[in-house]
Amino acid sequence: NSEIYFSHGGGNWGFNCQLIVHKQGGYGAVVMANSSAMELIGEIIRSIAMEYSWAEYISGPYDLYSVSPDTLKRYAGRFRVGADVVANVTVDGDLLNMDMTGERPVSLYPVSGNEFVRKDHHSRVLFVTAPDPADDHIKLLDDGTERIFTKMGHDEKMPFESISSGDIDTGIEGYRKIWDMNKAAWAVTEQRLNRLGYLLLGSGKVEEAIALFALNVEFYPASWNVYDSLGEAYLENGDRELARENYSKSLELNPGNATASRVLEEIGE
């Protein structure tokens, strides 16, 4: 409840943190985790709130509603969240799963015929059907705000989806279009592209990760960190010369980059 609590969070690859404070009660919590899973922090904060009886933080228990298999199937699909974010909704027995770009899948639990909740967040997900299934959409309700996710066609792909599926050129071109329209767009921020690059690298898609890290260098040539990430991907790919080149550039921009110094020493400057 944003009227009662103030919160702020942040993080980077492998680390997340969250602050939440009761505006009048003088209590709250700060959680820092060496994990990219924000849902872990949510579980920790909710456990603290339950243990110390925080006012109006934990909602009462829900009674699960039985939704027919045909209705669940109708709700499934891919929904447009933003310029490069897709919510992929699939059926999982009596529940739904929602997998957003760059995030871990979450289970959605039905509490009415079209309303679902999740264990790791207080938001509610409403599925709205229309006479034409192509016009079906999702309403995400969160602290008095409402967001609409429109349904996507089967052949539509966001830039990250294209890159992740191996269509690197199409994905890179999609990001360049976003960049040309609005260089301040969240979809093409340095931190986000870097995080997505590491998602690809961590899943073994080294060529795709190199392409995304290289695009980040193109967009942010004055950043030491983009060269560091690209150097790491080249090293993972066995290309020591390009790794050396990018780590050297990173060290030039940031002489305090201990990682670049160590790697250059290991592979030979």
Coordinates of N, CA and C in Angstrom, one line a residue, residues 24-255:
Q24 N 4.5 6.3 8.9 CA 4.2 6.9 10.2 C 4.7 6.0 11.4
G25 N 4.8 4.7 11.2 CA 5.0 3.8 12.3 C 6.4 3.6 12.8
G26 N 7.4 4.1 12.0 CA 8.8 4.0 12.4 C 9.4 2.7 12.3
Y27 N 8.8 1.8 11.5 CA 9.4 0.5 11.3 C 9.5 0.2 9.8
G28 N 10.4 -0.8 9.5 CA 10.6 -1.2 8.1 C 11.7 -2.2 8.0
A29 N 12.2 -2.3 6.8 CA 13.3 -3.3 6.5 C 14.1 -2.9 5.3
V30 N 15.3 -3.3 5.3 CA 16.2 -3.2 4.1 C 16.7 -4.6 3.9
V31 N 16.5 -5.1 2.7 CA 17.0 -6.5 2.3 C 18.0 -6.3 1.1
M32 N 19.2 -6.9 1.3 CA 20.1 -7.0 0.2 C 20.5 -8.4 -0.1
A33 N 20.4 -8.8 -1.3 CA 20.6 -10.2 -1.7 C 21.6 -10.4 -2.9
N34 N 22.5 -11.3 -2.8 CA 23.3 -11.6 -3.9 C 22.6 -12.6 -4.8
S35 N 21.5 -12.1 -5.4 CA 20.7 -12.9 -6.3 C 19.9 -11.9 -7.2
S36 N 19.7 -12.3 -8.4 CA 18.9 -11.5 -9.3 C 17.4 -11.8 -9.2
A37 N 17.0 -12.6 -8.2 CA 15.6 -13.0 -8.0 C 14.9 -12.0 -7.1
M38 N 14.2 -11.0 -7.6 CA 13.5 -10.1 -6.8 C 12.4 -10.7 -6.0
E39 N 11.9 -11.9 -6.5 CA 10.8 -12.5 -5.7 C 11.4 -13.1 -4.4
L40 N 12.7 -13.4 -4.3 CA 13.3 -13.8 -3.1 C 13.2 -12.7 -2.0
I41 N 13.5 -11.5 -2.4 CA 13.4 -10.3 -1.5 C 11.9 -10.1 -1.1
G42 N 11.0 -10.3 -2.0 CA 9.6 -10.1 -1.7 C 9.2 -11.1 -0.6
E43 N 9.6 -12.4 -0.7 CA 9.3 -13.4 0.3 C 9.9 -13.0 1.6
I44 N 11.1 -12.5 1.6 CA 11.8 -12.2 2.9 C 11.0 -11.0 3.6
I45 N 10.7 -10.0 2.8 CA 9.9 -8.8 3.4 C 8.6 -9.3 3.9
R46 N 7.9 -10.1 3.1 CA 6.6 -10.6 3.6 C 6.7 -11.4 4.9
S47 N 7.8 -12.2 5.0 CA 8.0 -12.9 6.2 C 8.2 -12.0 7.4
I48 N 9.0 -11.0 7.2 CA 9.2 -10.0 8.3 C 7.9 -9.3 8.7
A49 N 7.1 -8.9 7.6 CA 5.9 -8.2 7.9 C 4.9 -9.1 8.7
M50 N 4.9 -10.4 8.4 CA 4.0 -11.3 9.1 C 4.5 -11.5 10.6
E51 N 5.8 -11.7 10.7 CA 6.3 -11.9 12.1 C 6.1 -10.7 13.0
Y52 N 6.2 -9.5 12.4 CA 6.1 -8.3 13.2 C 4.7 -7.6 13.1
S53 N 3.8 -8.2 12.4 CA 2.4 -7.7 12.3 C 2.4 -6.3 11.7
W54 N 3.0 -6.1 10.6 CA 3.0 -4.8 9.9 C 1.6 -4.5 9.5
A55 N 1.2 -3.2 9.7 CA -0.2 -2.8 9.4 C -0.4 -2.8 7.9
E56 N -1.5 -3.4 7.5 CA -2.1 -3.4 6.2 C -1.0 -3.7 5.1
Y57 N -0.1 -4.6 5.4 CA 0.9 -5.0 4.4 C 0.5 -6.4 3.8
I58 N 0.1 -7.3 4.6 CA -0.2 -8.7 4.2 C -1.7 -8.7 4.0
S59 N -2.2 -9.1 2.8 CA -3.6 -9.2 2.7 C -4.1 -10.6 3.2
G60 N -5.4 -10.7 3.5 CA -5.9 -11.9 4.0 C -5.8 -13.1 3.0
P61 N -5.9 -14.3 3.5 CA -5.8 -15.5 2.6 C -6.9 -15.5 1.6
Y62 N -6.5 -15.9 0.4 CA -7.5 -16.0 -0.7 C -8.1 -17.4 -0.8
D63 N -9.3 -17.5 -1.2 CA -9.9 -18.8 -1.6 C -9.7 -19.0 -3.1
L64 N -9.1 -20.1 -3.4 CA -8.9 -20.4 -4.8 C -10.2 -20.7 -5.6
Y65 N -10.2 -20.2 -6.8 CA -11.4 -20.3 -7.6 C -11.1 -21.4 -8.7
S66 N -12.1 -22.2 -9.0 CA -11.9 -23.2 -10.1 C -12.3 -22.6 -11.4
V67 N -11.3 -22.5 -12.3 CA -11.5 -22.0 -13.6 C -11.4 -23.1 -14.6
S68 N -12.3 -23.2 -15.5 CA -12.4 -24.3 -16.5 C -11.2 -24.4 -17.4
P69 N -10.8 -25.6 -17.8 CA -9.6 -25.7 -18.7 C -9.8 -24.9 -20.0
D70 N -11.0 -24.8 -20.5 CA -11.2 -24.0 -21.7 C -10.9 -22.5 -21.5
T71 N -11.4 -22.1 -20.3 CA -11.2 -20.6 -20.0 C -9.7 -20.4 -19.8
L72 N -9.0 -21.2 -19.1 CA -7.6 -21.1 -18.9 C -6.8 -21.0 -20.3
K73 N -7.3 -21.9 -21.2 CA -6.7 -22.0 -22.5 C -6.9 -20.6 -23.2
R74 N -8.1 -20.1 -23.0 CA -8.4 -18.8 -23.7 C -7.5 -17.7 -23.1
Y75 N -7.2 -17.7 -21.9 CA -6.3 -16.7 -21.3 C -4.9 -16.8 -21.7
A76 N -4.5 -18.0 -22.1 CA -3.1 -18.1 -22.5 C -2.7 -17.3 -23.8
G77 N -1.5 -16.9 -23.8 CA -1.0 -16.2 -25.0 C 0.2 -15.3 -24.7
R78 N 0.6 -14.5 -25.7 CA 1.7 -13.6 -25.5 C 1.1 -12.2 -25.5
F79 N 1.5 -11.4 -24.5 CA 1.0 -10.1 -24.3 C 2.1 -9.0 -24.3
R80 N 1.8 -7.9 -25.0 CA 2.8 -6.8 -25.1 C 2.8 -6.0 -23.8
V81 N 4.0 -6.0 -23.1 CA 4.1 -5.2 -21.9 C 4.8 -3.9 -22.2
G82 N 5.8 -3.8 -23.1 CA 6.5 -2.6 -23.4 C 7.2 -2.8 -24.7
A83 N 8.2 -1.9 -25.0 CA 8.8 -1.9 -26.3 C 9.7 -3.2 -26.5
D84 N 10.1 -3.8 -25.4 CA 10.9 -5.1 -25.6 C 10.6 -6.1 -24.5
V85 N 9.3 -6.0 -23.9 CA 8.9 -6.9 -22.9 C 7.7 -7.6 -23.3
V86 N 7.7 -9.0 -23.2 CA 6.5 -9.8 -23.5 C 6.2 -10.6 -22.2
A87 N 4.9 -10.7 -22.0 CA 4.4 -11.6 -20.9 C 3.8 -12.8 -21.6
N88 N 4.5 -13.9 -21.4 CA 4.0 -15.2 -22.1 C 3.3 -16.0 -21.0
V89 N 2.0 -16.1 -21.2 CA 1.1 -16.8 -20.3 C 0.8 -18.2 -20.8
T90 N 1.0 -19.2 -20.0 CA 0.8 -20.6 -20.3 C 0.0 -21.3 -19.2
V91 N -0.7 -22.4 -19.6 CA -1.5 -23.1 -18.7 C -0.6 -24.1 -18.0
D92 N -0.8 -24.2 -16.6 CA -0.1 -25.2 -15.8 C -1.1 -25.9 -14.9
G93 N -1.7 -26.9 -15.4 CA -2.7 -27.6 -14.6 C -3.9 -26.7 -14.3
D94 N -4.2 -26.4 -13.0 CA -5.3 -25.5 -12.7 C -4.9 -24.1 -12.6
L95 N -3.6 -23.8 -12.9 CA -3.1 -22.4 -12.7 C -2.6 -21.9 -14.1
L96 N -2.1 -20.7 -14.0 CA -1.5 -20.1 -15.2 C 0.0 -19.7 -14.8
N97 N 0.9 -19.7 -15.7 CA 2.2 -19.2 -15.5 C 2.4 -18.0 -16.3
M98 N 3.1 -17.0 -15.8 CA 3.4 -15.8 -16.5 C 5.0 -15.7 -16.6
D99 N 5.5 -15.6 -17.8 CA 6.9 -15.5 -17.9 C 7.2 -14.2 -18.7
M100 N 7.7 -13.1 -18.0 CA 8.1 -11.9 -18.6 C 9.5 -11.8 -19.0
T101 N 9.8 -11.2 -20.1 CA 11.1 -11.1 -20.7 C 12.1 -10.6 -19.6
G102 N 13.2 -11.4 -19.4 CA 14.2 -11.1 -18.5 C 13.9 -11.4 -17.0
E103 N 12.7 -12.0 -16.7 CA 12.4 -12.3 -15.4 C 12.1 -13.8 -15.3
R104 N 12.0 -14.3 -14.0 CA 11.7 -15.7 -13.8 C 10.2 -15.9 -13.9
P105 N 9.7 -17.0 -14.4 CA 8.3 -17.3 -14.5 C 7.7 -17.3 -13.1
V106 N 6.4 -16.9 -13.0 CA 5.7 -16.9 -11.7 C 4.3 -17.6 -12.0
S107 N 3.8 -18.2 -10.9 CA 2.5 -18.8 -11.0 C 1.4 -17.8 -10.7
L108 N 0.3 -17.9 -11.4 CA -0.9 -17.1 -11.2 C -2.0 -18.0 -10.6
Y109 N -2.6 -17.6 -9.5 CA -3.6 -18.4 -8.8 C -4.9 -17.7 -9.0
P110 N -5.9 -18.4 -9.5 CA -7.3 -17.8 -9.7 C -8.0 -17.6 -8.4
V111 N -8.5 -16.3 -8.3 CA -9.4 -16.0 -7.1 C -10.8 -15.6 -7.5
S112 N -11.0 -15.6 -8.9 CA -12.3 -15.4 -9.4 C -12.3 -15.9 -10.8
G113 N -13.3 -15.7 -11.6 CA -13.4 -16.3 -12.9 C -12.3 -15.7 -13.9
N114 N -11.9 -14.4 -13.6 CA -10.9 -13.8 -14.5 C -9.8 -13.1 -13.7
E115 N -9.8 -13.2 -12.4 CA -8.8 -12.5 -11.6 C -7.8 -13.5 -11.0
F116 N -6.5 -13.1 -11.1 CA -5.5 -14.0 -10.6 C -4.5 -13.2 -9.7
V117 N -3.9 -13.9 -8.7 CA -2.9 -13.3 -7.8 C -1.6 -14.1 -7.9
R118 N -0.5 -13.6 -7.4 CA 0.7 -14.3 -7.3 C 1.2 -14.3 -5.9
K119 N 2.1 -15.2 -5.5 CA 2.6 -15.3 -4.2 C 3.6 -14.3 -3.8
D120 N 4.4 -13.9 -4.8 CA 5.5 -13.0 -4.6 C 5.2 -11.5 -4.7
H121 N 4.0 -11.1 -5.0 CA 3.7 -9.7 -5.2 C 2.2 -9.5 -4.9
H122 N 1.9 -8.3 -4.5 CA 0.5 -8.0 -4.1 C -0.3 -7.6 -5.3
S123 N 0.2 -7.4 -6.5 CA -0.5 -7.0 -7.7 C -1.6 -8.1 -8.1
R124 N -2.6 -7.6 -8.8 CA -3.6 -8.6 -9.3 C -3.6 -8.5 -10.8
V125 N -3.9 -9.7 -11.4 CA -3.9 -9.8 -12.9 C -5.3 -10.2 -13.3
L126 N -5.9 -9.3 -14.2 CA -7.2 -9.5 -14.7 C -7.1 -9.8 -16.2
F127 N -7.8 -10.9 -16.6 CA -7.8 -11.3 -18.0 C -9.2 -10.8 -18.6
V128 N -9.1 -10.0 -19.6 CA -10.3 -9.4 -20.2 C -10.5 -10.0 -21.6
T129 N -11.6 -10.7 -21.8 CA -11.8 -11.3 -23.2 C -12.7 -10.3 -24.0
A130 N -12.6 -10.5 -25.3 CA -13.4 -9.7 -26.2 C -14.0 -10.6 -27.3
P131 N -15.0 -10.1 -28.0 CA -15.6 -10.9 -29.1 C -14.6 -11.5 -30.0
D132 N -13.6 -10.7 -30.3 CA -12.5 -11.2 -31.2 C -11.3 -11.5 -30.2
P133 N -10.9 -12.8 -30.2 CA -9.8 -13.2 -29.3 C -8.5 -12.4 -29.4
A134 N -8.3 -11.8 -30.6 CA -7.2 -11.0 -30.9 C -7.2 -9.7 -30.0
D135 N -8.4 -9.3 -29.6 CA -8.5 -8.1 -28.8 C -8.5 -8.4 -27.3
D136 N -8.3 -9.7 -26.9 CA -8.1 -10.0 -25.5 C -7.0 -9.2 -24.9
H137 N -7.0 -8.9 -23.6 CA -5.9 -8.2 -23.0 C -5.8 -8.5 -21.5
I138 N -4.8 -8.0 -20.9 CA -4.6 -8.2 -19.4 C -4.6 -6.8 -18.8
K139 N -5.2 -6.7 -17.6 CA -5.1 -5.6 -16.8 C -4.3 -5.9 -15.6
L140 N -3.2 -5.2 -15.4 CA -2.4 -5.4 -14.2 C -2.7 -4.3 -13.2
L141 N -3.2 -4.7 -12.0 CA -3.6 -3.7 -11.0 C -2.6 -3.7 -9.9
D142 N -2.0 -2.6 -9.6 CA -0.9 -2.5 -8.6 C -1.0 -1.2 -7.9
D143 N -1.3 -1.2 -6.6 CA -1.4 0.0 -5.8 C -2.1 1.2 -6.4
G144 N -3.3 0.9 -7.0 CA -4.2 1.9 -7.6 C -3.8 2.3 -9.0
T145 N -2.8 1.7 -9.5 CA -2.4 1.9 -10.9 C -2.9 0.8 -11.8
E146 N -3.2 1.1 -13.0 CA -3.6 0.0 -14.0 C -2.8 0.1 -15.2
R147 N -2.3 -1.1 -15.6 CA -1.6 -1.2 -16.9 C -2.3 -2.2 -17.8
I148 N -2.3 -1.9 -19.1 CA -2.9 -2.8 -20.0 C -1.8 -3.5 -20.9
F149 N -1.9 -4.8 -21.0 CA -1.1 -5.6 -21.8 C -1.9 -6.1 -23.0
T150 N -1.6 -5.7 -24.2 CA -2.4 -6.2 -25.3 C -1.9 -7.5 -25.9
K151 N -2.7 -8.2 -26.5 CA -2.3 -9.5 -27.1 C -1.5 -9.4 -28.3
M152 N -0.5 -10.2 -28.5 CA 0.4 -10.2 -29.6 C 0.0 -11.3 -30.6
G153 N 0.3 -11.1 -31.9 CA 0.1 -12.1 -32.9 C 1.2 -13.2 -32.8
H154 N 0.9 -14.3 -33.3 CA 1.8 -15.5 -33.2 C 3.2 -15.2 -33.8
D155 N 3.2 -14.4 -34.9 CA 4.4 -14.1 -35.6 C 5.2 -12.9 -35.1
E156 N 4.6 -12.1 -34.2 CA 5.2 -10.9 -33.7 C 6.3 -11.3 -32.7
K157 N 7.5 -10.6 -32.8 CA 8.6 -10.8 -31.9 C 9.2 -9.5 -31.5
M158 N 9.5 -9.4 -30.2 CA 10.2 -8.2 -29.7 C 11.7 -8.5 -30.0
P159 N 12.5 -7.4 -29.9 CA 14.0 -7.5 -30.3 C 14.7 -8.6 -29.5
F160 N 14.5 -8.7 -28.2 CA 15.2 -9.7 -27.4 C 14.7 -11.1 -27.8
E161 N 13.5 -11.3 -28.1 CA 13.0 -12.6 -28.5 C 13.7 -13.0 -29.8
S162 N 13.8 -12.0 -30.7 CA 14.5 -12.4 -32.0 C 15.9 -12.8 -31.8
I163 N 16.6 -12.0 -31.0 CA 18.0 -12.4 -30.7 C 18.1 -13.7 -30.0
S164 N 17.3 -13.9 -29.0 CA 17.3 -15.2 -28.2 C 17.0 -16.4 -29.1
S165 N 16.2 -16.2 -30.1 CA 15.8 -17.3 -31.0 C 16.8 -17.5 -32.1
G166 N 17.9 -16.7 -32.2 CA 18.9 -16.9 -33.2 C 18.8 -15.9 -34.3
D167 N 17.7 -15.1 -34.4 CA 17.6 -14.1 -35.5 C 18.2 -12.8 -35.0
I168 N 19.6 -12.8 -35.0 CA 20.3 -11.7 -34.4 C 20.1 -10.4 -35.1
D169 N 20.2 -10.5 -36.4 CA 20.1 -9.2 -37.2 C 18.8 -8.5 -37.0
T170 N 17.7 -9.3 -37.0 CA 16.4 -8.7 -36.8 C 16.3 -8.0 -35.4
G171 N 16.8 -8.7 -34.4 CA 16.7 -8.2 -33.1 C 17.6 -6.9 -32.9
I172 N 18.8 -6.9 -33.4 CA 19.6 -5.7 -33.3 C 19.0 -4.6 -34.1
E173 N 18.4 -4.8 -35.2 CA 17.7 -3.7 -35.9 C 16.5 -3.2 -35.1
G174 N 15.8 -4.1 -34.4 CA 14.7 -3.6 -33.6 C 15.2 -2.7 -32.5
Y175 N 16.3 -3.0 -31.9 CA 16.9 -2.2 -30.8 C 17.3 -0.8 -31.4
R176 N 17.9 -0.9 -32.6 CA 18.4 0.4 -33.2 C 17.2 1.3 -33.5
K177 N 16.0 0.7 -33.9 CA 14.8 1.5 -34.1 C 14.4 2.2 -32.8
I178 N 14.4 1.4 -31.7 CA 14.0 2.0 -30.5 C 14.9 3.1 -30.1
W179 N 16.2 2.9 -30.3 CA 17.2 3.9 -29.9 C 17.1 5.2 -30.8
D180 N 16.8 5.0 -32.1 CA 16.6 6.2 -32.9 C 15.4 7.0 -32.5
M181 N 14.3 6.3 -32.1 CA 13.1 7.0 -31.7 C 13.3 7.7 -30.3
N182 N 14.0 7.0 -29.4 CA 14.1 7.6 -28.0 C 15.3 7.0 -27.3
K183 N 16.4 7.7 -27.3 CA 17.6 7.2 -26.8 C 17.6 7.0 -25.2
A184 N 16.5 7.6 -24.6 CA 16.3 7.5 -23.2 C 15.4 6.4 -22.8
A185 N 14.9 5.6 -23.8 CA 13.9 4.5 -23.6 C 14.5 3.5 -22.7
W186 N 13.7 3.0 -21.7 CA 14.2 2.0 -20.8 C 14.7 0.7 -21.5
A187 N 14.0 0.4 -22.6 CA 14.4 -0.8 -23.3 C 15.8 -0.9 -23.8
V188 N 16.4 0.3 -24.0 CA 17.8 0.4 -24.5 C 18.8 1.1 -23.5
T189 N 18.5 1.0 -22.2 CA 19.4 1.5 -21.3 C 20.6 0.6 -21.2
E190 N 21.7 1.2 -20.8 CA 23.0 0.4 -20.7 C 22.8 -0.8 -19.8
Q191 N 22.2 -0.5 -18.6 CA 22.1 -1.5 -17.6 C 21.2 -2.7 -18.0
R192 N 20.1 -2.3 -18.7 CA 19.2 -3.4 -19.1 C 19.8 -4.3 -20.2
L193 N 20.4 -3.7 -21.2 CA 21.1 -4.4 -22.3 C 22.2 -5.3 -21.8
N194 N 22.9 -4.8 -20.8 CA 24.0 -5.6 -20.2 C 23.4 -6.8 -19.4
R195 N 22.3 -6.6 -18.7 CA 21.7 -7.7 -18.0 C 21.2 -8.7 -18.9
L196 N 20.5 -8.3 -20.0 CA 20.0 -9.3 -21.0 C 21.1 -10.0 -21.7
G197 N 22.2 -9.3 -21.9 CA 23.4 -10.0 -22.5 C 23.9 -11.1 -21.6
Y198 N 23.9 -10.9 -20.3 CA 24.4 -11.9 -19.4 C 23.3 -13.0 -19.3
L199 N 22.1 -12.7 -19.5 CA 21.1 -13.8 -19.5 C 21.4 -14.8 -20.7
L200 N 21.7 -14.2 -21.8 CA 22.1 -15.0 -23.0 C 23.3 -15.8 -22.7
L201 N 24.3 -15.1 -22.2 CA 25.6 -15.7 -21.9 C 25.4 -16.9 -20.9
G202 N 24.6 -16.7 -19.9 CA 24.4 -17.7 -18.9 C 23.6 -18.9 -19.4
S203 N 22.9 -18.7 -20.5 CA 22.1 -19.8 -21.1 C 22.9 -20.5 -22.3
G204 N 24.1 -20.1 -22.4 CA 25.0 -20.7 -23.5 C 24.8 -20.1 -24.8
K205 N 24.1 -19.0 -25.0 CA 23.9 -18.4 -26.3 C 25.0 -17.3 -26.4
V206 N 26.2 -17.8 -26.7 CA 27.4 -16.9 -26.6 C 27.4 -15.9 -27.8
E207 N 27.1 -16.4 -29.0 CA 27.1 -15.5 -30.2 C 26.0 -14.4 -30.0
E208 N 24.9 -14.8 -29.5 CA 23.8 -13.8 -29.3 C 24.2 -12.8 -28.2
A209 N 24.9 -13.3 -27.2 CA 25.3 -12.4 -26.1 C 26.4 -11.4 -26.7
I210 N 27.3 -11.9 -27.5 CA 28.3 -11.0 -28.1 C 27.6 -9.9 -28.9
A211 N 26.6 -10.3 -29.7 CA 25.9 -9.3 -30.5 C 25.3 -8.2 -29.6
L212 N 24.7 -8.6 -28.5 CA 24.0 -7.6 -27.7 C 25.0 -6.7 -26.9
F213 N 26.1 -7.3 -26.4 CA 27.1 -6.6 -25.8 C 27.8 -5.6 -26.7
A214 N 28.0 -6.0 -28.0 CA 28.6 -5.1 -29.0 C 27.6 -4.0 -29.3
L215 N 26.3 -4.2 -29.3 CA 25.4 -3.1 -29.5 C 25.4 -2.1 -28.3
N216 N 25.6 -2.7 -27.1 CA 25.8 -1.8 -26.0 C 27.0 -0.9 -26.1
V217 N 28.1 -1.4 -26.7 CA 29.3 -0.6 -26.9 C 29.0 0.4 -28.0
E218 N 28.2 0.1 -29.0 CA 27.8 1.0 -30.0 C 27.0 2.2 -29.4
F219 N 26.1 1.9 -28.5 CA 25.2 2.9 -27.9 C 26.0 3.7 -26.8
Y220 N 26.8 3.0 -26.1 CA 27.5 3.7 -24.9 C 29.0 3.5 -25.0
P221 N 29.6 4.2 -26.0 CA 31.1 4.0 -26.2 C 32.0 4.6 -25.1
A222 N 31.4 5.4 -24.2 CA 32.2 6.0 -23.2 C 32.1 5.2 -21.9
S223 N 31.4 4.1 -21.9 CA 31.3 3.3 -20.6 C 32.3 2.2 -20.6
W224 N 33.0 2.2 -19.5 CA 34.0 1.1 -19.3 C 33.4 -0.3 -19.2
N225 N 32.2 -0.3 -18.6 CA 31.6 -1.6 -18.3 C 31.1 -2.3 -19.5
V226 N 30.7 -1.6 -20.5 CA 30.2 -2.3 -21.7 C 31.4 -3.1 -22.4
Y227 N 32.6 -2.5 -22.4 CA 33.7 -3.2 -22.9 C 34.1 -4.4 -22.1
D228 N 34.0 -4.2 -20.8 CA 34.3 -5.3 -19.9 C 33.4 -6.5 -20.1
S229 N 32.1 -6.3 -20.3 CA 31.2 -7.4 -20.6 C 31.4 -8.0 -21.9
L230 N 31.7 -7.2 -23.0 CA 32.0 -7.7 -24.3 C 33.3 -8.5 -24.3
G231 N 34.3 -8.1 -23.5 CA 35.5 -8.8 -23.4 C 35.3 -10.2 -22.8
E232 N 34.4 -10.2 -21.7 CA 34.1 -11.5 -21.1 C 33.4 -12.5 -22.0
A233 N 32.5 -11.9 -22.9 CA 31.8 -12.8 -23.8 C 32.8 -13.3 -24.9
Y234 N 33.7 -12.5 -25.4 CA 34.7 -12.9 -26.4 C 35.6 -14.0 -25.7
L235 N 36.0 -13.8 -24.5 CA 36.8 -14.8 -23.8 C 36.1 -16.1 -23.7
E236 N 34.8 -16.1 -23.3 CA 34.0 -17.3 -23.2 C 33.9 -18.0 -24.6
N237 N 34.0 -17.2 -25.7 CA 33.9 -17.8 -27.0 C 35.2 -18.2 -27.5
G238 N 36.3 -18.1 -26.7 CA 37.6 -18.5 -27.1 C 38.4 -17.5 -28.0
D239 N 37.9 -16.3 -28.1 CA 38.5 -15.3 -29.0 C 39.4 -14.4 -28.1
R240 N 40.6 -14.8 -27.8 CA 41.4 -14.1 -26.8 C 41.8 -12.7 -27.3
E241 N 42.0 -12.6 -28.6 CA 42.5 -11.3 -29.1 C 41.4 -10.2 -29.0
L242 N 40.2 -10.5 -29.3 CA 39.1 -9.5 -29.2 C 38.8 -9.3 -27.7
A243 N 39.0 -10.4 -26.9 CA 38.8 -10.2 -25.4 C 39.8 -9.2 -24.9
R244 N 41.1 -9.4 -25.3 CA 42.2 -8.5 -24.9 C 41.9 -7.1 -25.3
E245 N 41.4 -6.9 -26.5 CA 41.2 -5.6 -27.0 C 40.1 -4.9 -26.2
N246 N 39.0 -5.6 -25.9 CA 37.9 -4.9 -25.1 C 38.3 -4.8 -23.6
Y247 N 39.0 -5.7 -23.0 CA 39.4 -5.5 -21.6 C 40.4 -4.3 -21.6
S248 N 41.2 -4.2 -22.6 CA 42.2 -3.1 -22.6 C 41.5 -1.7 -22.6
K249 N 40.4 -1.7 -23.5 CA 39.7 -0.5 -23.6 C 38.9 -0.2 -22.3
S250 N 38.4 -1.2 -21.7 CA 37.7 -1.0 -20.4 C 38.7 -0.4 -19.3
L251 N 39.9 -1.0 -19.3 CA 40.9 -0.5 -18.4 C 41.4 0.9 -18.7
E252 N 41.4 1.2 -19.9 CA 41.8 2.6 -20.3 C 40.8 3.6 -19.8
L253 N 39.5 3.2 -19.9 CA 38.4 4.1 -19.4 C 38.3 4.1 -17.9
N254 N 38.7 3.0 -17.3 CA 38.6 2.9 -15.8 C 39.8 2.1 -15.3
P255 N 40.9 2.9 -15.0 CA 42.1 2.2 -14.6 C 41.9 1.4 -13.3

